[in-house]
JSON list of C-alpha atoms in Angstrom, two decimals:
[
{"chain": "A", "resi": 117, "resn": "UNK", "atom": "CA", "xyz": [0.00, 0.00, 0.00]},
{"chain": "A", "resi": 118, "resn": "UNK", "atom": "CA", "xyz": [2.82, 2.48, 0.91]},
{"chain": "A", "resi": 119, "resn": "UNK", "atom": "CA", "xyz": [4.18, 1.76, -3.00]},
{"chain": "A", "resi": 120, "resn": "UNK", "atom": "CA", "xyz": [0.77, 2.62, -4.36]},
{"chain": "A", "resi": 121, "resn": "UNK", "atom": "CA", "xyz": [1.16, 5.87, -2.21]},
{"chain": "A", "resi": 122, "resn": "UNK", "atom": "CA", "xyz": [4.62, 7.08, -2.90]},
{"chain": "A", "resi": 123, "resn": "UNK", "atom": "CA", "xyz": [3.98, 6.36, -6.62]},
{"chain": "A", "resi": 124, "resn": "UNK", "atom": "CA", "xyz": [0.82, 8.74, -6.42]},
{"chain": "A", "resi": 125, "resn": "UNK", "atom": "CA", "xyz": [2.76, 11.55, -4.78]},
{"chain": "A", "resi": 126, "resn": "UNK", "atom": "CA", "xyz": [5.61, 11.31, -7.37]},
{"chain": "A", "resi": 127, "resn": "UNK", "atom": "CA", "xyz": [2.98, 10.71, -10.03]},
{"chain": "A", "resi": 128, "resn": "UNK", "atom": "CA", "xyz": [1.43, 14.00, -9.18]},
{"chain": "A", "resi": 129, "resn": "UNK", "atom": "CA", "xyz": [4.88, 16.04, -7.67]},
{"chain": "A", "resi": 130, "resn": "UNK", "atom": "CA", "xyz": [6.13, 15.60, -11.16]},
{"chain": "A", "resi": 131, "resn": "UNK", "atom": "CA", "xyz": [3.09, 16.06, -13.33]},
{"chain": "A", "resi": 132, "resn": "UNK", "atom": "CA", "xyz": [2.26, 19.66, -11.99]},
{"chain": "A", "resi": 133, "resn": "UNK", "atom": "CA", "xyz": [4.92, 21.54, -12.27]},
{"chain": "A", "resi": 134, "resn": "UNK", "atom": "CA", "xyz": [4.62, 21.28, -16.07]},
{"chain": "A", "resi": 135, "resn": "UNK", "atom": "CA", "xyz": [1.36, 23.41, -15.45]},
{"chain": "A", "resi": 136, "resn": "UNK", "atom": "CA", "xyz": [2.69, 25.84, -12.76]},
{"chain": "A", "resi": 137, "resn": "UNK", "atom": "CA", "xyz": [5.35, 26.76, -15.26]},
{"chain": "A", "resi": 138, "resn": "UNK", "atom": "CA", "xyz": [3.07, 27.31, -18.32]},
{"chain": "A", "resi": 139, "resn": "UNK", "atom": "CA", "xyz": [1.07, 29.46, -15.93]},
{"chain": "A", "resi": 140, "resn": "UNK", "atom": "CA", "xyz": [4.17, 31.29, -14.79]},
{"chain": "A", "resi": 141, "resn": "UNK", "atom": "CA", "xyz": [5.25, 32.26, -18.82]},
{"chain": "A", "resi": 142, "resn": "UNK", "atom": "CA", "xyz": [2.45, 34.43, -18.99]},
{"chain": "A", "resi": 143, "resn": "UNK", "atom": "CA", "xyz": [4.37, 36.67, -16.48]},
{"chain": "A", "resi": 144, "resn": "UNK", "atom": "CA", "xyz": [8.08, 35.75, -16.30]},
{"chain": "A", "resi": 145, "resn": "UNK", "atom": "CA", "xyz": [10.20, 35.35, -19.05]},
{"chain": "A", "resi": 146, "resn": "UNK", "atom": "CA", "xyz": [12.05, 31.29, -19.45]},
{"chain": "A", "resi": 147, "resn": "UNK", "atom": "CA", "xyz": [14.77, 32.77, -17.74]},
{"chain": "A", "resi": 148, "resn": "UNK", "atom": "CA", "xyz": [12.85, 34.29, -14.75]},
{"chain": "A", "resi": 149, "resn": "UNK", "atom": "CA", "xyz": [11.35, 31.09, -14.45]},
{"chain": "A", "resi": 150, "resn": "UNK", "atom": "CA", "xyz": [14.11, 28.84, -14.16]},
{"chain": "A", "resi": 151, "resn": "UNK", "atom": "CA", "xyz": [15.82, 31.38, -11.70]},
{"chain": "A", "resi": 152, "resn": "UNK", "atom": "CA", "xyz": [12.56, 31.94, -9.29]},
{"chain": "A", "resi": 153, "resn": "UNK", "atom": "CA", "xyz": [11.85, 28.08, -9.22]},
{"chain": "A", "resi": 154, "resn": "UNK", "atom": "CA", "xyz": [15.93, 27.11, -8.38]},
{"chain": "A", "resi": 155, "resn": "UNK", "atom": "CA", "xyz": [15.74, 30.28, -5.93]},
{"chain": "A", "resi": 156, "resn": "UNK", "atom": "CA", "xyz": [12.87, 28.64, -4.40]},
{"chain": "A", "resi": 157, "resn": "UNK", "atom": "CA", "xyz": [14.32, 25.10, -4.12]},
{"chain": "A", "resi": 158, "resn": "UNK", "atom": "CA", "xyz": [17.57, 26.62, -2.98]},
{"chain": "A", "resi": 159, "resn": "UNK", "atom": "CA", "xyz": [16.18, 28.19, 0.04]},
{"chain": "A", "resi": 160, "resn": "UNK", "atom": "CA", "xyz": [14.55, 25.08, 1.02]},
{"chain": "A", "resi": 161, "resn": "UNK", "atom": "CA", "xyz": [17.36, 22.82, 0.31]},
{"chain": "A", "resi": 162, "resn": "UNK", "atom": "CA", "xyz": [19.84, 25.52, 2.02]},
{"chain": "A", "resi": 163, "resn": "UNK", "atom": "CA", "xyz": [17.32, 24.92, 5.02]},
{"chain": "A", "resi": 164, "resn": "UNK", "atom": "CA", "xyz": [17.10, 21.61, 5.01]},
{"chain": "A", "resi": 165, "resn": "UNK", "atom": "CA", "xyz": [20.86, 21.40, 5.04]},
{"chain": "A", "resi": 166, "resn": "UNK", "atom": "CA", "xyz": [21.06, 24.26, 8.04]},
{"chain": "A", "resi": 167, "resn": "UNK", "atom": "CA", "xyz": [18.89, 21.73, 10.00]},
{"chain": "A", "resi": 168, "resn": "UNK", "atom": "CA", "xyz": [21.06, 18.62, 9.70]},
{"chain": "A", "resi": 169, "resn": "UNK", "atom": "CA", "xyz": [24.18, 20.89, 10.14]},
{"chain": "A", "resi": 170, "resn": "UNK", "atom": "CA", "xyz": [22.88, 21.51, 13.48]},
{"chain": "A", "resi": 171, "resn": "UNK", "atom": "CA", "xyz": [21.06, 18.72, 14.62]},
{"chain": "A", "resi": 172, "resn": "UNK", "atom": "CA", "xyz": [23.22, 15.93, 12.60]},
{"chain": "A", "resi": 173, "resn": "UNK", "atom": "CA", "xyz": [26.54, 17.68, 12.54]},
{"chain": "A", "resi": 174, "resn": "UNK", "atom": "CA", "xyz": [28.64, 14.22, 12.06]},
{"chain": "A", "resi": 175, "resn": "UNK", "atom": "CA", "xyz": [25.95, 13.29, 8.87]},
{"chain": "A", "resi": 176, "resn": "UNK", "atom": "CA", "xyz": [26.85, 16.22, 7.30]},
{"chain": "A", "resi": 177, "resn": "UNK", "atom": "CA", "xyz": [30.83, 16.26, 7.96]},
{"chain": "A", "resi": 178, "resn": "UNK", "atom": "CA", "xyz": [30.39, 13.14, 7.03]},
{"chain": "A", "resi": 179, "resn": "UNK", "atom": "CA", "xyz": [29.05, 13.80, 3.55]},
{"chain": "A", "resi": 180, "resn": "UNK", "atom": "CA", "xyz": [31.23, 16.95, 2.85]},
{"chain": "A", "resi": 181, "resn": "UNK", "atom": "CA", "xyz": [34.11, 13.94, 3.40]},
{"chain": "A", "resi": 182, "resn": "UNK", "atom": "CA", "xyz": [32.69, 11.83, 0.73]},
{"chain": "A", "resi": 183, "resn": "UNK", "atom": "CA", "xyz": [31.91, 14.98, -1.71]},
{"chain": "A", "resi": 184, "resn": "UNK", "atom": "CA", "xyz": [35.42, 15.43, -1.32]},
{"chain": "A", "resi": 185, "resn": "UNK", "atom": "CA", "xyz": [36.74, 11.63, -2.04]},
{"chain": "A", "resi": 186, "resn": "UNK", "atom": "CA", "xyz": [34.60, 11.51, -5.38]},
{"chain": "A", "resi": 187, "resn": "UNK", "atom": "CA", "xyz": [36.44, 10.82, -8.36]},
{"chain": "A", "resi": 188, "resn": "UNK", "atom": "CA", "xyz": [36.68, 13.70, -10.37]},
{"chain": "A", "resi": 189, "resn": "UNK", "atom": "CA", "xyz": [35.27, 12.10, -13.18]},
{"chain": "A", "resi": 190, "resn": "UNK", "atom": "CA", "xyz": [31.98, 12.03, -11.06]},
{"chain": "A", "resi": 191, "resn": "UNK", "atom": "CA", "xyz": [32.23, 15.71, -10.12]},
{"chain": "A", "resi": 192, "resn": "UNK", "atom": "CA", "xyz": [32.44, 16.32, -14.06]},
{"chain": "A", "resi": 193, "resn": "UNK", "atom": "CA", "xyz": [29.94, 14.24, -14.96]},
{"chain": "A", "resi": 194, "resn": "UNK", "atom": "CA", "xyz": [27.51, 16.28, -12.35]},
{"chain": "A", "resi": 195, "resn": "UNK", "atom": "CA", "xyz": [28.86, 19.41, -13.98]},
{"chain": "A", "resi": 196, "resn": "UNK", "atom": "CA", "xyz": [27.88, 17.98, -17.37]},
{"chain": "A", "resi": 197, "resn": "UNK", "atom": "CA", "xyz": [24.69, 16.92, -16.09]},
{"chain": "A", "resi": 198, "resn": "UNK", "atom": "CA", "xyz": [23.47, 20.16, -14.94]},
{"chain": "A", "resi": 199, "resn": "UNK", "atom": "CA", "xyz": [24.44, 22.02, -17.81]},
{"chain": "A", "resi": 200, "resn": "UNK", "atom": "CA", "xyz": [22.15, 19.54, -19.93]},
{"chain": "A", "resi": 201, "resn": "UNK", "atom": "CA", "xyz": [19.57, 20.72, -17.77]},
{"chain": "A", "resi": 202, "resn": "UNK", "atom": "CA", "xyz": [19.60, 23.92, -17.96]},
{"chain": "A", "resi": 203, "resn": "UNK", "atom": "CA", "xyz": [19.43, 23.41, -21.38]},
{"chain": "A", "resi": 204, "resn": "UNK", "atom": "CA", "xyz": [17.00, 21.18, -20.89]},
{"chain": "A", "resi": 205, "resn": "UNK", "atom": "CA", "xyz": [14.62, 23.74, -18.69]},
{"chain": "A", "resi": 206, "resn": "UNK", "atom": "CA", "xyz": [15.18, 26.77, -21.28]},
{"chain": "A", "resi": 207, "resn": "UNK", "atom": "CA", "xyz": [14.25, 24.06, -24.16]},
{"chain": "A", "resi": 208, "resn": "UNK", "atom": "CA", "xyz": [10.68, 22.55, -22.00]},
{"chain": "A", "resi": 209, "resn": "UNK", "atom": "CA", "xyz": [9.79, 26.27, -21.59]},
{"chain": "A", "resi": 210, "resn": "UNK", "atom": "CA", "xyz": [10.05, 27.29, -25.55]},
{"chain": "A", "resi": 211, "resn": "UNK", "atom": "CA", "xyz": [8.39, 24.15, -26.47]},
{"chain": "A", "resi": 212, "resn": "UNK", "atom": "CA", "xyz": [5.43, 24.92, -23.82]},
{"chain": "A", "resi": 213, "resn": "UNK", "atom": "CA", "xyz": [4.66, 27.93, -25.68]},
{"chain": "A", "resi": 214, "resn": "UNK", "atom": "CA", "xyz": [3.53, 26.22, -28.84]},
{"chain": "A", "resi": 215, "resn": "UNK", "atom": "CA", "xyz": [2.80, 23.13, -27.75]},
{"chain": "A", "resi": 216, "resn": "UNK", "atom": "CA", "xyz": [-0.05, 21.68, -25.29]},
{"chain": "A", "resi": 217, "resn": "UNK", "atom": "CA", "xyz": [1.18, 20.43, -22.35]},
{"chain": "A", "resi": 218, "resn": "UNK", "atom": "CA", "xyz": [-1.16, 16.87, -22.67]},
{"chain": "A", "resi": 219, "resn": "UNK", "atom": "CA", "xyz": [0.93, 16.66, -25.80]},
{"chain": "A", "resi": 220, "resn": "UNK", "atom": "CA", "xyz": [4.13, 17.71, -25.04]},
{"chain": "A", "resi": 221, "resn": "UNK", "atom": "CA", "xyz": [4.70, 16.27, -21.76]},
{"chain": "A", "resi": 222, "resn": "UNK", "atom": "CA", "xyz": [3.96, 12.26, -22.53]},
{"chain": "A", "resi": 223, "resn": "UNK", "atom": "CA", "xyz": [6.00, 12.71, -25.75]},
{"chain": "A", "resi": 224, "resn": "UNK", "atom": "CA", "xyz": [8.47, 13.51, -23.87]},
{"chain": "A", "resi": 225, "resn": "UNK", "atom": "CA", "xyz": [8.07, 11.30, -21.05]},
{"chain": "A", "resi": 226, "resn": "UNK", "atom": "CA", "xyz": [7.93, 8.61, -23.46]},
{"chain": "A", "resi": 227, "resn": "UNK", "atom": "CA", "xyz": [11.02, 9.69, -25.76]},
{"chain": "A", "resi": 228, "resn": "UNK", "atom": "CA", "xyz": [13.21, 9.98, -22.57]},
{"chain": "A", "resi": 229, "resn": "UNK", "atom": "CA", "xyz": [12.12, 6.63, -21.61]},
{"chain": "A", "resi": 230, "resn": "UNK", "atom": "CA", "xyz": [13.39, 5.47, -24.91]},
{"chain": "A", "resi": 231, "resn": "UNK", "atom": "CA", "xyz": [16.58, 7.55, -24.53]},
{"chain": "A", "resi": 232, "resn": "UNK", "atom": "CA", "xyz": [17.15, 5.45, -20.99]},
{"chain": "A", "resi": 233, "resn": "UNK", "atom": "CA", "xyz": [17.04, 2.22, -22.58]},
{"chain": "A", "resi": 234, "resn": "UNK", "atom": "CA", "xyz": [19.70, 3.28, -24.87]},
{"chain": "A", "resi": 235, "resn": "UNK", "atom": "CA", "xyz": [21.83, 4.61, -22.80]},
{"chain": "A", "resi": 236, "resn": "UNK", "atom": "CA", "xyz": [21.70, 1.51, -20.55]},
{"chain": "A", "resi": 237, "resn": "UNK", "atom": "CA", "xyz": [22.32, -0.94, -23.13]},
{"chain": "A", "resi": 238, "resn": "UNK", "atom": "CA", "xyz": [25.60, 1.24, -24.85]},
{"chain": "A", "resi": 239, "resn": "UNK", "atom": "CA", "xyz": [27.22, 2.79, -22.06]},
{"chain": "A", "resi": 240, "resn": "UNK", "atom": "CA", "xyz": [26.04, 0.64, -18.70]},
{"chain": "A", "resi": 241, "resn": "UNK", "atom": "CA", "xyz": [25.61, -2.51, -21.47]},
{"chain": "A", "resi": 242, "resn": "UNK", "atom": "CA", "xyz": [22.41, -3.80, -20.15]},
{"chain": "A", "resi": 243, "resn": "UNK", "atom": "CA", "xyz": [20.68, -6.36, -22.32]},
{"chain": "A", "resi": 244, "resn": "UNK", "atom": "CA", "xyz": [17.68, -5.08, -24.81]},
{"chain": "A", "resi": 245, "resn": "UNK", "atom": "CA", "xyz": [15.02, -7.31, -24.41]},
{"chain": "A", "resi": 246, "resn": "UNK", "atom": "CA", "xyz": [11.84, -8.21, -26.86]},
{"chain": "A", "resi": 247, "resn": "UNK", "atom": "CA", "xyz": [10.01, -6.89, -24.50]},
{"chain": "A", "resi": 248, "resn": "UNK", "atom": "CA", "xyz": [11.72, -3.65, -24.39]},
{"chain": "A", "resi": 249, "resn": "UNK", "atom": "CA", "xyz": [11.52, -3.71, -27.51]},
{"chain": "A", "resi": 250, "resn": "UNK", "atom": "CA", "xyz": [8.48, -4.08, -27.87]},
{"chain": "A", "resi": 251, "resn": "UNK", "atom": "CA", "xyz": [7.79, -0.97, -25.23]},
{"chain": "A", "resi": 252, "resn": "UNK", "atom": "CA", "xyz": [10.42, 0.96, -27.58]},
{"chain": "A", "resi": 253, "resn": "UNK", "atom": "CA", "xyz": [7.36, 0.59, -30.08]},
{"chain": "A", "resi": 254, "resn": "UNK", "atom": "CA", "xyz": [4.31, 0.61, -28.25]},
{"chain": "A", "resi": 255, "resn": "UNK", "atom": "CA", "xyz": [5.69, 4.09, -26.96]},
{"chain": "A", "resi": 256, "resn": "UNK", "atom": "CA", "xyz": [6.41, 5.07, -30.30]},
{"chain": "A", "resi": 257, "resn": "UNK", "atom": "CA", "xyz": [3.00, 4.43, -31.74]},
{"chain": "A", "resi": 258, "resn": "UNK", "atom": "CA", "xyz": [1.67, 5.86, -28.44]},
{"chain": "A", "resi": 259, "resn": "UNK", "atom": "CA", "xyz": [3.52, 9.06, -29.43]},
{"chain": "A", "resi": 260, "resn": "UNK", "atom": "CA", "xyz": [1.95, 9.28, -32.89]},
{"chain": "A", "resi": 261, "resn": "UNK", "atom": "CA", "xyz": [-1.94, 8.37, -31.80]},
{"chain": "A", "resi": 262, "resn": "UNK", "atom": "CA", "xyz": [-1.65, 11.82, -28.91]},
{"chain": "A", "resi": 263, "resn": "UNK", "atom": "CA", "xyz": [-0.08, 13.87, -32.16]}
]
């Protein structure tokens, strides 16, 4: 039951915000909008982390310590990560402009899906299945019956 729960709240934590920001573009510019929203989750995560500074002090010396033992290829790759993105935010917010979001967003959903699959079987060299195979397809045709 606690699955069918946590699924709901990440169902519906990630399907909003899609709205809030297509609401938001009719007063801020893409680049307001990417700065208010990280400015918001900033302060919260700069609050969280004040909290565990001073409640769980040896939690969070303890992560700075294994921040600081990453190999640098990791801290690059997060680097690389966020600049996709950004890119990534500034690209959602000039599609939502022309697109509908009922459109845009499962086409998306379902292309990144796709793009994970991918990447797993060329870089991490996970096995393609017929059945994911299969879902490469059904998403495909999925795609084309919402256009």
């Amino acid at each position: 039951m606690i699955t069918i729960i946590l699924f709901l709240i990440m169902t519906i934590s990630w399907s909003l915000p899609y709205f809030l920001m297509k609401d938001l573009s009719s007063y801020l510019s893409k680049y307001e909008i990417i700065v208010l929203s990280h400015f918001v989750w900033h302060v919260f995560i700069l609050l969280f982390m004040l909290y565990i500074w001073i409640f769980y002090r040896p939690k969070a010396s303890l992560f700075i310590n294994n921040v600081k033992k990453l190999p640098n290829k990791y801290k690059s790759f997060l680097i690389i990560v966020t600049i996709i993105g950004f890119i990534s935010q500034l690209s959602y917010l000039t599609l939502h402009k022309t697109n509908n979001i009922s459109k845009l967003v499962p086409m998306l959903n379902g292309l990144s899906n796709i793009a994970t699959i991918l990447i797993a079987y060329f870089i991490y060299k996970e096995k393609i299945t017929v059945v994911k195979i299969i879902g490469i397809f059904l998403i495909l045709i999925g795609i084309y019956i919402i256009n």
